[in-house]
Amino acid sequence: MISKKMTPMIQNNSAIRMMFEEGNRLARLYGRENVFDFSLGNPSVPAPGEVKEAILDILEQEDSLFVHGYMSNAGYEDVREAVADSLNRRFGTRFHKGNILMTVGAASGLNVILKTILDPGDEVVTFAPYFVEYGSYVRNYDGELRVVPPNTADFQPDLEEFEKRISKRTKAVIINTPNNPTGVVYSDETLRRIAGILERKQGEFQSQIALISDEPYRELAYDGVKVPFVTGYYRNTVICYSFSKSLSLPGERIGYLVIPDEMESAGEVFKAASIANRVLGCVNAPSLMQRVIGRCLDAEVDVAAYDRNRNLLYNGLRECGFTCVKPQGAFYLFMKSPEEDEKEFCEVCKKHNVLVVPGSSFACGGYVRLAYCVSYEQIERSLPAFRAIAQHYGLI
């Protein structure tokens, strides 16, 4: 009964979700306060008060048939205009409602744009380490994912290897900055070089290559680091955005695509993406949450809380002798495993009720990911366990 496409997905079920379920099992055995689960990127900072206020006001003040009814597959026009205006104020762009397509989160947005542009056999390039689902999303439309090996010196993309992997079959490149799992923000220089390479390759192959920027962590950046807005670097850019992290709304599944006028055949791409939104079964983004987002575009979560967590965990791990790159954004820390097989290291951690995700899940073996979107107190309680693990490996 199960399709050939689904069989390997069942066999390779997400290690992140498996660790999350393992955390629930250990919590039942030892108590939730004695399990240190760093597996899932589930925001620990509450949604801003403006979200609740907007929901209540919309339900009280707006017509129920309008709020809960169908609209254009691209979303409510006034909400799309509000998103465009917000981006224009913040980034100096010139977007309008015809550039904004409301989506069921960034994951759905990625699927919408990939369905829009991919033919069977087309290639999509991405940089390791990368979010595990990218491969599944590309295969949904019979595309092929080509992976640039990781640059473990600083986790900026290896652009020499990137250029080698672009071929006449390349239809898109996916980038993710701030990055999951490393927390690295791609620099201005990196983005300029990526754009230059893509321009040259488009000329060489007489093709059009989309740069898809997956940006659920755009607002989570630390130490004054600026996250560049990618449409200013390359005209064939599509932005995939989600409010899951920036407003702590992962379960609400609300986001948007930006398809700029500068993109090749932008009007046709937008029309096709609107149809893709429908035929994929989404039909439209959730209506109530669209109305809410339209009122909450200037709202913010308490990023300082994540920053406190970042510093506590990073400094604590360094004091234990572990090696890791300090994250510039998002809420993940990528740590080098003290043994070559990081899955074995994950098992050792599990014996101390510490749950981390193997780097091989992100195409970067020898590392593990820790999601520090947990309570500050959990990180404090976990540090003795990390010290015990470090002692096991002779790091201290």
mmCIF file of C-alpha atoms in Angstrom:
data_model
loop_
_atom_site.group_PDB
_atom_site.id
_atom_site.type_symbol
_atom_site.label_atom_id
_atom_site.label_comp_id
_atom_site.label_asym_id
_atom_site.label_seq_id
_atom_site.Cartn_x
_atom_site.Cartn_y
_atom_site.Cartn_z
ATOM 1 C CA MET A 1 0.000 0.000 0.000
ATOM 2 C CA ILE A 2 2.887 2.407 0.651
ATOM 3 C CA SER A 3 4.460 4.187 -2.311
ATOM 4 C CA LYS A 4 8.080 3.717 -3.315
ATOM 5 C CA LYS A 5 8.692 7.403 -2.560
ATOM 6 C CA MET A 6 7.432 7.070 1.007
ATOM 7 C CA THR A 7 9.232 3.855 1.946
ATOM 8 C CA PRO A 8 12.703 5.413 2.382
ATOM 9 C CA MET A 9 11.153 8.344 4.252
ATOM 10 C CA ILE A 10 9.713 5.939 6.803
ATOM 11 C CA GLN A 11 13.069 4.189 7.121
ATOM 12 C CA ASN A 12 14.915 7.509 7.509
ATOM 13 C CA ASN A 13 12.402 9.228 9.766
ATOM 14 C CA SER A 14 13.687 12.546 11.107
ATOM 15 C CA ALA A 15 16.278 12.103 13.850
ATOM 16 C CA ILE A 16 15.046 15.390 15.312
ATOM 17 C CA ARG A 17 11.544 14.052 15.836
ATOM 18 C CA MET A 18 12.879 10.705 17.076
ATOM 19 C CA MET A 19 14.958 12.495 19.708
ATOM 20 C CA PHE A 20 11.912 14.543 20.696
ATOM 21 C CA GLU A 21 9.910 11.351 21.255
ATOM 22 C CA GLU A 22 12.842 9.860 23.177
ATOM 23 C CA GLY A 23 12.766 12.931 25.412
ATOM 24 C CA ASN A 24 9.119 12.274 26.208
ATOM 25 C CA ARG A 25 9.960 8.670 27.087
ATOM 26 C CA LEU A 26 12.822 9.657 29.393
ATOM 27 C CA ALA A 27 10.672 12.331 31.020
ATOM 28 C CA ARG A 28 8.124 9.696 31.977
ATOM 29 C CA LEU A 29 10.886 7.621 33.557
ATOM 30 C CA TYR A 30 12.962 10.289 35.319
ATOM 31 C CA GLY A 31 10.750 13.397 35.458
ATOM 32 C CA ARG A 32 10.721 16.249 32.962
ATOM 33 C CA GLU A 33 13.033 18.384 35.108
ATOM 34 C CA ASN A 34 15.735 15.699 34.958
ATOM 35 C CA VAL A 35 15.779 15.376 31.159
ATOM 36 C CA PHE A 36 17.749 17.920 29.129
ATOM 37 C CA ASP A 37 16.134 17.924 25.715
ATOM 38 C CA PHE A 38 17.940 20.093 23.133
ATOM 39 C CA SER A 39 16.437 18.305 20.121
ATOM 40 C CA LEU A 40 13.535 20.335 18.743
ATOM 41 C CA GLY A 41 13.495 23.978 17.629
ATOM 42 C CA ASN A 42 10.245 24.710 19.448
ATOM 43 C CA PRO A 43 10.259 28.349 20.662
ATOM 44 C CA SER A 44 10.366 28.767 24.445
ATOM 45 C CA VAL A 45 9.630 32.506 24.383
ATOM 46 C CA PRO A 46 5.881 33.301 24.400
ATOM 47 C CA ALA A 47 4.214 34.986 21.460
ATOM 48 C CA PRO A 48 3.966 38.773 21.888
ATOM 49 C CA GLY A 49 0.849 40.088 23.612
ATOM 50 C CA GLU A 50 -0.165 41.806 20.380
ATOM 51 C CA VAL A 51 -0.974 38.397 18.882
ATOM 52 C CA LYS A 52 -3.573 37.527 21.520
ATOM 53 C CA GLU A 53 -5.006 41.033 21.362
ATOM 54 C CA ALA A 54 -5.300 40.811 17.586
ATOM 55 C CA ILE A 55 -7.026 37.423 17.686
ATOM 56 C CA LEU A 56 -9.599 38.605 20.215
ATOM 57 C CA ASP A 57 -10.232 41.888 18.425
ATOM 58 C CA ILE A 58 -10.601 40.234 15.022
ATOM 59 C CA LEU A 59 -13.091 37.692 16.373
ATOM 60 C CA GLU A 60 -15.076 40.463 18.052
ATOM 61 C CA GLN A 61 -14.891 43.178 15.407
ATOM 62 C CA GLU A 62 -14.571 41.577 11.945
ATOM 63 C CA ASP A 63 -17.333 39.762 10.088
ATOM 64 C CA SER A 64 -17.155 36.027 10.857
ATOM 65 C CA LEU A 65 -17.991 35.001 7.298
ATOM 66 C CA PHE A 66 -15.135 37.166 6.032
ATOM 67 C CA VAL A 67 -12.596 36.041 8.659
ATOM 68 C CA HIS A 68 -13.246 32.333 8.197
ATOM 69 C CA GLY A 69 -14.079 32.294 4.501
ATOM 70 C CA TYR A 70 -12.197 31.730 1.274
ATOM 71 C CA MET A 71 -10.111 34.428 -0.314
ATOM 72 C CA SER A 72 -7.674 34.576 -3.231
ATOM 73 C CA ASN A 73 -5.274 31.623 -3.209
ATOM 74 C CA ALA A 74 -2.497 34.184 -2.725
ATOM 75 C CA GLY A 75 -4.137 35.510 0.451
ATOM 76 C CA TYR A 76 -6.029 38.592 1.618
ATOM 77 C CA GLU A 77 -5.050 41.592 -0.470
ATOM 78 C CA ASP A 78 -4.843 43.990 2.486
ATOM 79 C CA VAL A 79 -2.600 41.602 4.429
ATOM 80 C CA ARG A 80 -0.288 41.134 1.441
ATOM 81 C CA GLU A 81 -0.104 44.911 1.015
ATOM 82 C CA ALA A 82 0.703 45.289 4.726
ATOM 83 C CA VAL A 83 3.517 42.706 4.452
ATOM 84 C CA ALA A 84 4.922 44.504 1.407
ATOM 85 C CA ASP A 85 4.778 47.877 3.167
ATOM 86 C CA SER A 86 6.550 46.444 6.222
ATOM 87 C CA LEU A 87 9.371 45.012 4.109
ATOM 88 C CA ASN A 88 9.690 48.282 2.210
ATOM 89 C CA ARG A 89 10.058 50.283 5.438
ATOM 90 C CA ARG A 90 12.656 47.927 6.843
ATOM 91 C CA PHE A 91 14.745 47.049 3.800
ATOM 92 C CA GLY A 92 14.251 49.856 1.301
ATOM 93 C CA THR A 93 12.488 47.579 -1.195
ATOM 94 C CA ARG A 94 9.581 48.439 -3.523
ATOM 95 C CA PHE A 95 7.266 45.468 -3.097
ATOM 96 C CA HIS A 96 3.495 45.508 -3.522
ATOM 97 C CA LYS A 97 0.718 43.009 -2.893
ATOM 98 C CA GLY A 98 1.438 41.345 -6.254
ATOM 99 C CA ASN A 99 4.840 40.247 -4.891
ATOM 100 C CA ILE A 100 3.506 38.622 -1.698
ATOM 101 C CA LEU A 101 1.878 35.184 -1.530
ATOM 102 C CA MET A 102 0.687 34.052 1.915
ATOM 103 C CA THR A 103 1.681 30.451 2.712
ATOM 104 C CA VAL A 104 1.236 27.720 5.295
ATOM 105 C CA GLY A 105 4.605 28.522 6.881
ATOM 106 C CA ALA A 106 8.015 28.492 5.201
ATOM 107 C CA ALA A 107 7.923 24.727 4.598
ATOM 108 C CA SER A 108 4.813 25.071 2.475
ATOM 109 C CA GLY A 109 6.333 28.121 0.795
ATOM 110 C CA LEU A 110 9.368 26.085 -0.218
ATOM 111 C CA ASN A 111 7.127 23.369 -1.637
ATOM 112 C CA VAL A 112 5.037 25.932 -3.494
ATOM 113 C CA ILE A 113 8.000 27.559 -5.228
ATOM 114 C CA LEU A 114 9.702 24.225 -5.971
ATOM 115 C CA LYS A 115 6.502 22.858 -7.528
ATOM 116 C CA THR A 116 6.241 26.084 -9.508
ATOM 117 C CA ILE A 117 9.703 25.905 -11.095
ATOM 118 C CA LEU A 118 10.945 22.286 -11.083
ATOM 119 C CA ASP A 119 10.676 19.756 -13.897
ATOM 120 C CA PRO A 120 11.722 16.120 -13.341
ATOM 121 C CA GLY A 121 15.501 15.840 -13.313
ATOM 122 C CA ASP A 122 16.102 19.492 -12.492
ATOM 123 C CA GLU A 123 18.775 20.069 -9.862
ATOM 124 C CA VAL A 124 18.633 22.140 -6.690
ATOM 125 C CA VAL A 125 21.882 23.049 -4.937
ATOM 126 C CA THR A 126 22.207 23.677 -1.215
ATOM 127 C CA PHE A 127 25.004 24.014 1.326
ATOM 128 C CA ALA A 128 25.736 21.505 4.075
ATOM 129 C CA PRO A 129 24.846 21.564 6.849
ATOM 130 C CA TYR A 130 21.226 22.084 5.812
ATOM 131 C CA PHE A 131 17.722 21.522 7.169
ATOM 132 C CA VAL A 132 17.008 17.839 6.697
ATOM 133 C CA GLU A 133 13.691 18.260 4.852
ATOM 134 C CA TYR A 134 15.167 20.090 1.846
ATOM 135 C CA GLY A 135 15.934 16.772 0.175
ATOM 136 C CA SER A 136 12.380 15.549 0.665
ATOM 137 C CA TYR A 137 10.911 18.780 -0.663
ATOM 138 C CA VAL A 138 13.009 18.605 -3.838
ATOM 139 C CA ARG A 139 12.187 14.916 -4.387
ATOM 140 C CA ASN A 140 8.476 15.720 -4.038
ATOM 141 C CA TYR A 141 8.736 17.182 -7.561
ATOM 142 C CA ASP A 142 11.230 14.627 -8.937
ATOM 143 C CA GLY A 143 14.131 17.030 -8.637
ATOM 144 C CA GLU A 144 17.632 16.138 -7.491
ATOM 145 C CA LEU A 145 19.379 17.768 -4.533
ATOM 146 C CA ARG A 146 23.081 18.500 -4.992
ATOM 147 C CA VAL A 147 24.913 19.266 -1.761
ATOM 148 C CA VAL A 148 27.961 21.478 -1.330
ATOM 149 C CA PRO A 149 30.192 19.942 1.398
ATOM 150 C CA PRO A 150 30.479 21.885 4.649
ATOM 151 C CA ASN A 151 33.187 24.420 5.359
ATOM 152 C CA THR A 152 33.806 23.497 8.994
ATOM 153 C CA ALA A 153 36.284 26.333 9.547
ATOM 154 C CA ASP A 154 33.521 28.938 9.982
ATOM 155 C CA PHE A 155 30.468 27.385 8.242
ATOM 156 C CA GLN A 156 30.240 30.143 5.650
ATOM 157 C CA PRO A 157 29.475 28.422 2.312
ATOM 158 C CA ASP A 158 32.353 26.889 0.354
ATOM 159 C CA LEU A 159 31.894 28.888 -2.832
ATOM 160 C CA GLU A 160 34.594 27.161 -4.869
ATOM 161 C CA GLU A 161 32.804 23.845 -4.379
ATOM 162 C CA PHE A 162 29.474 25.588 -4.989
ATOM 163 C CA GLU A 163 30.542 26.805 -8.411
ATOM 164 C CA LYS A 164 31.609 23.279 -9.387
ATOM 165 C CA ARG A 165 28.162 21.897 -8.600
ATOM 166 C CA ILE A 166 26.154 24.248 -10.787
ATOM 167 C CA SER A 167 25.285 22.644 -14.118
ATOM 168 C CA LYS A 168 22.982 23.266 -17.045
ATOM 169 C CA ARG A 169 20.370 21.287 -15.086
ATOM 170 C CA THR A 170 20.530 23.599 -12.039
ATOM 171 C CA LYS A 171 17.166 25.296 -11.544
ATOM 172 C CA ALA A 172 17.501 26.633 -8.011
ATOM 173 C CA VAL A 173 19.789 27.179 -5.047
ATOM 174 C CA ILE A 174 18.460 27.103 -1.473
ATOM 175 C CA ILE A 175 20.184 29.152 1.225
ATOM 176 C CA ASN A 176 19.236 29.465 4.892
ATOM 177 C CA THR A 177 20.540 32.413 6.899
ATOM 178 C CA PRO A 178 20.580 32.643 9.892
ATOM 179 C CA ASN A 179 21.330 28.998 9.472
ATOM 180 C CA ASN A 180 19.789 25.891 10.962
ATOM 181 C CA PRO A 181 21.790 24.084 12.403
ATOM 182 C CA THR A 182 24.884 26.302 12.815
ATOM 183 C CA GLY A 183 23.438 29.698 13.718
ATOM 184 C CA VAL A 184 25.777 31.298 11.169
ATOM 185 C CA VAL A 185 24.637 34.413 9.287
ATOM 186 C CA TYR A 186 25.835 34.588 5.683
ATOM 187 C CA SER A 187 27.939 37.690 5.255
ATOM 188 C CA ASP A 188 27.476 40.476 2.735
ATOM 189 C CA GLU A 189 30.584 39.245 0.908
ATOM 190 C CA THR A 190 29.254 35.680 0.797
ATOM 191 C CA LEU A 191 25.952 36.789 -0.715
ATOM 192 C CA ARG A 192 27.669 39.013 -3.276
ATOM 193 C CA ARG A 193 29.883 36.128 -4.356
ATOM 194 C CA ILE A 194 26.917 33.723 -4.576
ATOM 195 C CA ALA A 195 25.065 36.260 -6.739
ATOM 196 C CA GLY A 196 28.101 36.759 -8.971
ATOM 197 C CA ILE A 197 28.528 33.021 -9.483
ATOM 198 C CA LEU A 198 24.854 32.600 -10.364
ATOM 199 C CA GLU A 199 24.950 35.490 -12.837
ATOM 200 C CA ARG A 200 27.967 33.958 -14.580
ATOM 201 C CA LYS A 201 26.399 30.514 -14.693
ATOM 202 C CA GLN A 202 23.133 31.851 -16.084
ATOM 203 C CA GLY A 203 25.147 33.452 -18.889
ATOM 204 C CA GLU A 204 27.214 30.317 -19.465
ATOM 205 C CA PHE A 205 24.230 27.960 -19.662
ATOM 206 C CA GLN A 206 21.724 30.477 -21.069
ATOM 207 C CA SER A 207 19.394 29.529 -18.218
ATOM 208 C CA GLN A 208 17.516 31.040 -15.296
ATOM 209 C CA ILE A 209 18.496 29.948 -11.779
ATOM 210 C CA ALA A 210 16.338 30.871 -8.777
ATOM 211 C CA LEU A 211 17.966 31.736 -5.463
ATOM 212 C CA ILE A 212 15.519 30.608 -2.765
ATOM 213 C CA SER A 213 16.226 32.184 0.620
ATOM 214 C CA ASP A 214 14.645 30.246 3.495
ATOM 215 C CA GLU A 215 14.318 32.821 6.297
ATOM 216 C CA PRO A 216 12.368 31.660 9.369
ATOM 217 C CA TYR A 217 15.116 32.983 11.668
ATOM 218 C CA ARG A 218 15.657 36.401 10.057
ATOM 219 C CA GLU A 219 14.727 38.357 13.212
ATOM 220 C CA LEU A 220 16.828 36.221 15.585
ATOM 221 C CA ALA A 221 20.327 37.729 15.423
ATOM 222 C CA TYR A 222 22.755 38.720 18.176
ATOM 223 C CA ASP A 223 25.694 41.012 18.961
ATOM 224 C CA GLY A 224 24.518 43.630 16.482
ATOM 225 C CA VAL A 225 24.829 41.258 13.521
ATOM 226 C CA LYS A 226 22.780 42.418 10.528
ATOM 227 C CA VAL A 227 21.015 39.823 8.393
ATOM 228 C CA PRO A 228 21.248 41.014 4.759
ATOM 229 C CA PHE A 229 18.025 41.047 2.735
ATOM 230 C CA VAL A 230 18.771 38.850 -0.241
ATOM 231 C CA THR A 231 16.653 40.401 -2.999
ATOM 232 C CA GLY A 232 19.114 43.287 -3.180
ATOM 233 C CA TYR A 233 21.899 40.977 -4.362
ATOM 234 C CA TYR A 234 20.316 38.921 -7.140
ATOM 235 C CA ARG A 235 17.214 39.562 -9.223
ATOM 236 C CA ASN A 236 16.018 35.927 -9.482
ATOM 237 C CA THR A 237 15.545 35.661 -5.711
ATOM 238 C CA VAL A 238 12.507 34.226 -3.935
ATOM 239 C CA ILE A 239 12.087 34.748 -0.179
ATOM 240 C CA CYS A 240 10.412 32.051 1.948
ATOM 241 C CA TYR A 241 9.439 33.444 5.338
ATOM 242 C CA SER A 242 7.663 32.075 8.390
ATOM 243 C CA PHE A 243 6.389 33.686 11.596
ATOM 244 C CA SER A 244 6.983 30.397 13.458
ATOM 245 C CA LYS A 245 10.133 31.637 15.182
ATOM 246 C CA SER A 246 9.916 35.433 14.919
ATOM 247 C CA LEU A 247 6.507 35.478 16.667
ATOM 248 C CA SER A 248 6.683 32.042 18.386
ATOM 249 C CA LEU A 249 3.842 30.618 16.285
ATOM 250 C CA PRO A 250 5.180 27.281 14.944
ATOM 251 C CA GLY A 251 1.869 25.471 15.263
ATOM 252 C CA GLU A 252 -0.095 28.153 13.433
ATOM 253 C CA ARG A 253 1.698 27.546 10.107
ATOM 254 C CA ILE A 254 1.709 31.042 8.666
ATOM 255 C CA GLY A 255 4.273 32.675 6.386
ATOM 256 C CA TYR A 256 4.727 34.144 2.937
ATOM 257 C CA LEU A 257 6.662 34.085 -0.325
ATOM 258 C CA VAL A 258 8.199 37.171 -1.893
ATOM 259 C CA ILE A 259 8.419 36.984 -5.691
ATOM 260 C CA PRO A 260 9.970 40.314 -6.797
ATOM 261 C CA ASP A 261 9.078 42.090 -10.023
ATOM 262 C CA GLU A 262 12.737 41.835 -11.045
ATOM 263 C CA MET A 263 12.529 38.049 -11.282
ATOM 264 C CA GLU A 264 12.394 36.577 -14.783
ATOM 265 C CA SER A 265 8.704 36.214 -15.811
ATOM 266 C CA ALA A 266 7.701 37.369 -12.333
ATOM 267 C CA GLY A 267 4.003 37.710 -13.149
ATOM 268 C CA GLU A 268 3.788 34.194 -14.558
ATOM 269 C CA VAL A 269 5.795 32.790 -11.642
ATOM 270 C CA PHE A 270 3.429 34.450 -9.162
ATOM 271 C CA LYS A 271 0.369 33.148 -10.999
ATOM 272 C CA ALA A 272 1.810 29.623 -11.131
ATOM 273 C CA ALA A 273 2.787 29.758 -7.439
ATOM 274 C CA SER A 274 -0.775 30.790 -6.520
ATOM 275 C CA ILE A 275 -2.065 27.755 -8.416
ATOM 276 C CA ALA A 276 0.564 25.533 -6.790
ATOM 277 C CA ASN A 277 -0.640 26.779 -3.401
ATOM 278 C CA ARG A 278 -4.103 25.510 -4.322
ATOM 279 C CA VAL A 279 -3.289 22.206 -5.992
ATOM 280 C CA LEU A 280 -0.889 21.159 -3.230
ATOM 281 C CA GLY A 281 -3.970 21.107 -1.012
ATOM 282 C CA CYS A 282 -3.215 24.213 1.026
ATOM 283 C CA VAL A 283 -5.776 26.222 -1.004
ATOM 284 C CA ASN A 284 -4.801 29.303 1.008
ATOM 285 C CA ALA A 285 -2.899 30.171 4.178
ATOM 286 C CA PRO A 286 -5.013 30.006 7.389
ATOM 287 C CA SER A 287 -7.466 32.890 7.194
ATOM 288 C CA LEU A 288 -7.549 33.943 10.860
ATOM 289 C CA MET A 289 -3.767 33.937 11.128
ATOM 290 C CA GLN A 290 -3.477 36.029 7.978
ATOM 291 C CA ARG A 291 -5.704 38.646 9.637
ATOM 292 C CA VAL A 292 -3.591 38.436 12.811
ATOM 293 C CA ILE A 293 -0.290 38.815 10.968
ATOM 294 C CA GLY A 294 -1.621 41.869 9.174
ATOM 295 C CA ARG A 295 -1.874 43.560 12.583
ATOM 296 C CA CYS A 296 1.334 42.203 14.154
ATOM 297 C CA LEU A 297 4.052 42.904 11.599
ATOM 298 C CA ASP A 298 5.861 45.225 14.016
ATOM 299 C CA ALA A 299 5.531 42.881 17.017
ATOM 300 C CA GLU A 300 8.638 41.121 18.362
ATOM 301 C CA VAL A 301 9.470 38.247 20.676
ATOM 302 C CA ASP A 302 12.004 38.657 23.483
ATOM 303 C CA VAL A 303 15.172 37.890 21.512
ATOM 304 C CA ALA A 304 17.222 38.827 24.600
ATOM 305 C CA ALA A 305 15.988 35.648 26.291
ATOM 306 C CA TYR A 306 17.469 33.528 23.501
ATOM 307 C CA ASP A 307 20.671 35.563 23.713
ATOM 308 C CA ARG A 308 20.987 34.785 27.443
ATOM 309 C CA ASN A 309 20.495 31.090 26.667
ATOM 310 C CA ARG A 310 23.055 31.249 23.860
ATOM 311 C CA ASN A 311 25.741 32.748 26.066
ATOM 312 C CA LEU A 312 25.084 30.426 28.995
ATOM 313 C CA LEU A 313 25.181 27.281 26.860
ATOM 314 C CA TYR A 314 28.115 28.335 24.684
ATOM 315 C CA ASN A 315 30.253 29.400 27.628
ATOM 316 C CA GLY A 316 29.281 26.339 29.638
ATOM 317 C CA LEU A 317 30.205 23.941 26.842
ATOM 318 C CA ARG A 318 33.502 25.726 26.171
ATOM 319 C CA GLU A 319 34.391 25.487 29.868
ATOM 320 C CA CYS A 320 33.768 21.740 29.622
ATOM 321 C CA GLY A 321 36.278 21.495 26.781
ATOM 322 C CA PHE A 322 33.830 21.096 23.895
ATOM 323 C CA THR A 323 34.476 22.820 20.549
ATOM 324 C CA CYS A 324 31.728 24.868 18.936
ATOM 325 C CA VAL A 325 31.152 27.927 16.770
ATOM 326 C CA LYS A 326 29.330 30.717 18.617
ATOM 327 C CA PRO A 327 25.980 31.251 16.869
ATOM 328 C CA GLN A 328 25.282 34.647 15.325
ATOM 329 C CA GLY A 329 21.571 33.992 14.899
ATOM 330 C CA ALA A 330 18.683 31.488 15.132
ATOM 331 C CA PHE A 331 18.613 29.399 18.334
ATOM 332 C CA TYR A 332 20.902 26.476 17.547
ATOM 333 C CA LEU A 333 24.455 25.657 18.523
ATOM 334 C CA PHE A 334 26.560 23.270 16.412
ATOM 335 C CA MET A 335 29.117 21.400 18.503
ATOM 336 C CA LYS A 336 31.959 19.164 17.377
ATOM 337 C CA SER A 337 31.598 15.596 18.606
ATOM 338 C CA PRO A 338 34.534 14.381 20.707
ATOM 339 C CA GLU A 339 34.412 11.100 18.786
ATOM 340 C CA GLU A 340 34.267 10.566 15.037
ATOM 341 C CA ASP A 341 30.880 8.860 15.042
ATOM 342 C CA GLU A 342 28.633 11.553 16.475
ATOM 343 C CA LYS A 343 25.748 9.075 16.756
ATOM 344 C CA GLU A 344 27.762 7.179 19.364
ATOM 345 C CA PHE A 345 28.325 10.486 21.138
ATOM 346 C CA CYS A 346 24.548 11.062 21.093
ATOM 347 C CA GLU A 347 24.097 7.693 22.807
ATOM 348 C CA VAL A 348 26.595 8.639 25.509
ATOM 349 C CA CYS A 349 24.742 11.917 26.012
ATOM 350 C CA LYS A 350 21.470 10.018 26.290
ATOM 351 C CA LYS A 351 22.861 8.025 29.233
ATOM 352 C CA HIS A 352 23.113 11.369 31.026
ATOM 353 C CA ASN A 353 19.564 12.317 29.936
ATOM 354 C CA VAL A 354 20.944 14.841 27.446
ATOM 355 C CA LEU A 355 19.313 14.793 24.011
ATOM 356 C CA VAL A 356 21.111 16.294 21.006
ATOM 357 C CA VAL A 357 20.679 15.724 17.265
ATOM 358 C CA PRO A 358 23.437 14.079 15.171
ATOM 359 C CA GLY A 359 25.028 16.319 12.547
ATOM 360 C CA SER A 360 24.629 13.608 9.906
ATOM 361 C CA SER A 361 20.924 14.566 9.920
ATOM 362 C CA PHE A 362 22.129 17.847 8.403
ATOM 363 C CA ALA A 363 24.701 16.245 6.052
ATOM 364 C CA CYS A 364 27.547 17.165 8.397
ATOM 365 C CA GLY A 365 28.796 14.187 10.381
ATOM 366 C CA GLY A 366 31.083 14.620 13.359
ATOM 367 C CA TYR A 367 28.922 17.379 14.871
ATOM 368 C CA VAL A 368 25.737 17.600 16.920
ATOM 369 C CA ARG A 369 23.033 20.266 17.080
ATOM 370 C CA LEU A 370 21.672 21.697 20.307
ATOM 371 C CA ALA A 371 18.484 23.782 20.204
ATOM 372 C CA TYR A 372 18.771 26.317 23.033
ATOM 373 C CA CYS A 373 15.179 27.548 22.699
ATOM 374 C CA VAL A 374 14.547 26.015 26.119
ATOM 375 C CA SER A 375 14.264 27.540 29.564
ATOM 376 C CA TYR A 376 17.340 29.211 31.057
ATOM 377 C CA GLU A 377 16.867 26.937 34.062
ATOM 378 C CA GLN A 378 17.082 23.804 31.910
ATOM 379 C CA ILE A 379 20.446 24.927 30.563
ATOM 380 C CA GLU A 380 21.648 25.606 34.124
ATOM 381 C CA ARG A 381 20.503 22.158 35.258
ATOM 382 C CA SER A 382 22.121 20.497 32.232
ATOM 383 C CA LEU A 383 25.653 21.820 32.804
ATOM 384 C CA PRO A 384 26.616 19.175 35.422
ATOM 385 C CA ALA A 385 25.522 16.501 32.932
ATOM 386 C CA PHE A 386 27.704 18.076 30.217
ATOM 387 C CA ARG A 387 30.616 18.152 32.663
ATOM 388 C CA ALA A 388 30.125 14.448 33.339
ATOM 389 C CA ILE A 389 30.074 13.743 29.596
ATOM 390 C CA ALA A 390 33.241 15.822 29.154
ATOM 391 C CA GLN A 391 34.923 13.839 31.929
ATOM 392 C CA HIS A 392 33.905 10.624 30.168
ATOM 393 C CA TYR A 393 35.896 11.799 27.132
ATOM 394 C CA GLY A 394 38.797 13.215 29.138
ATOM 395 C CA LEU A 395 38.105 16.805 28.059
ATOM 396 C CA ILE A 396 38.404 18.086 31.635
#
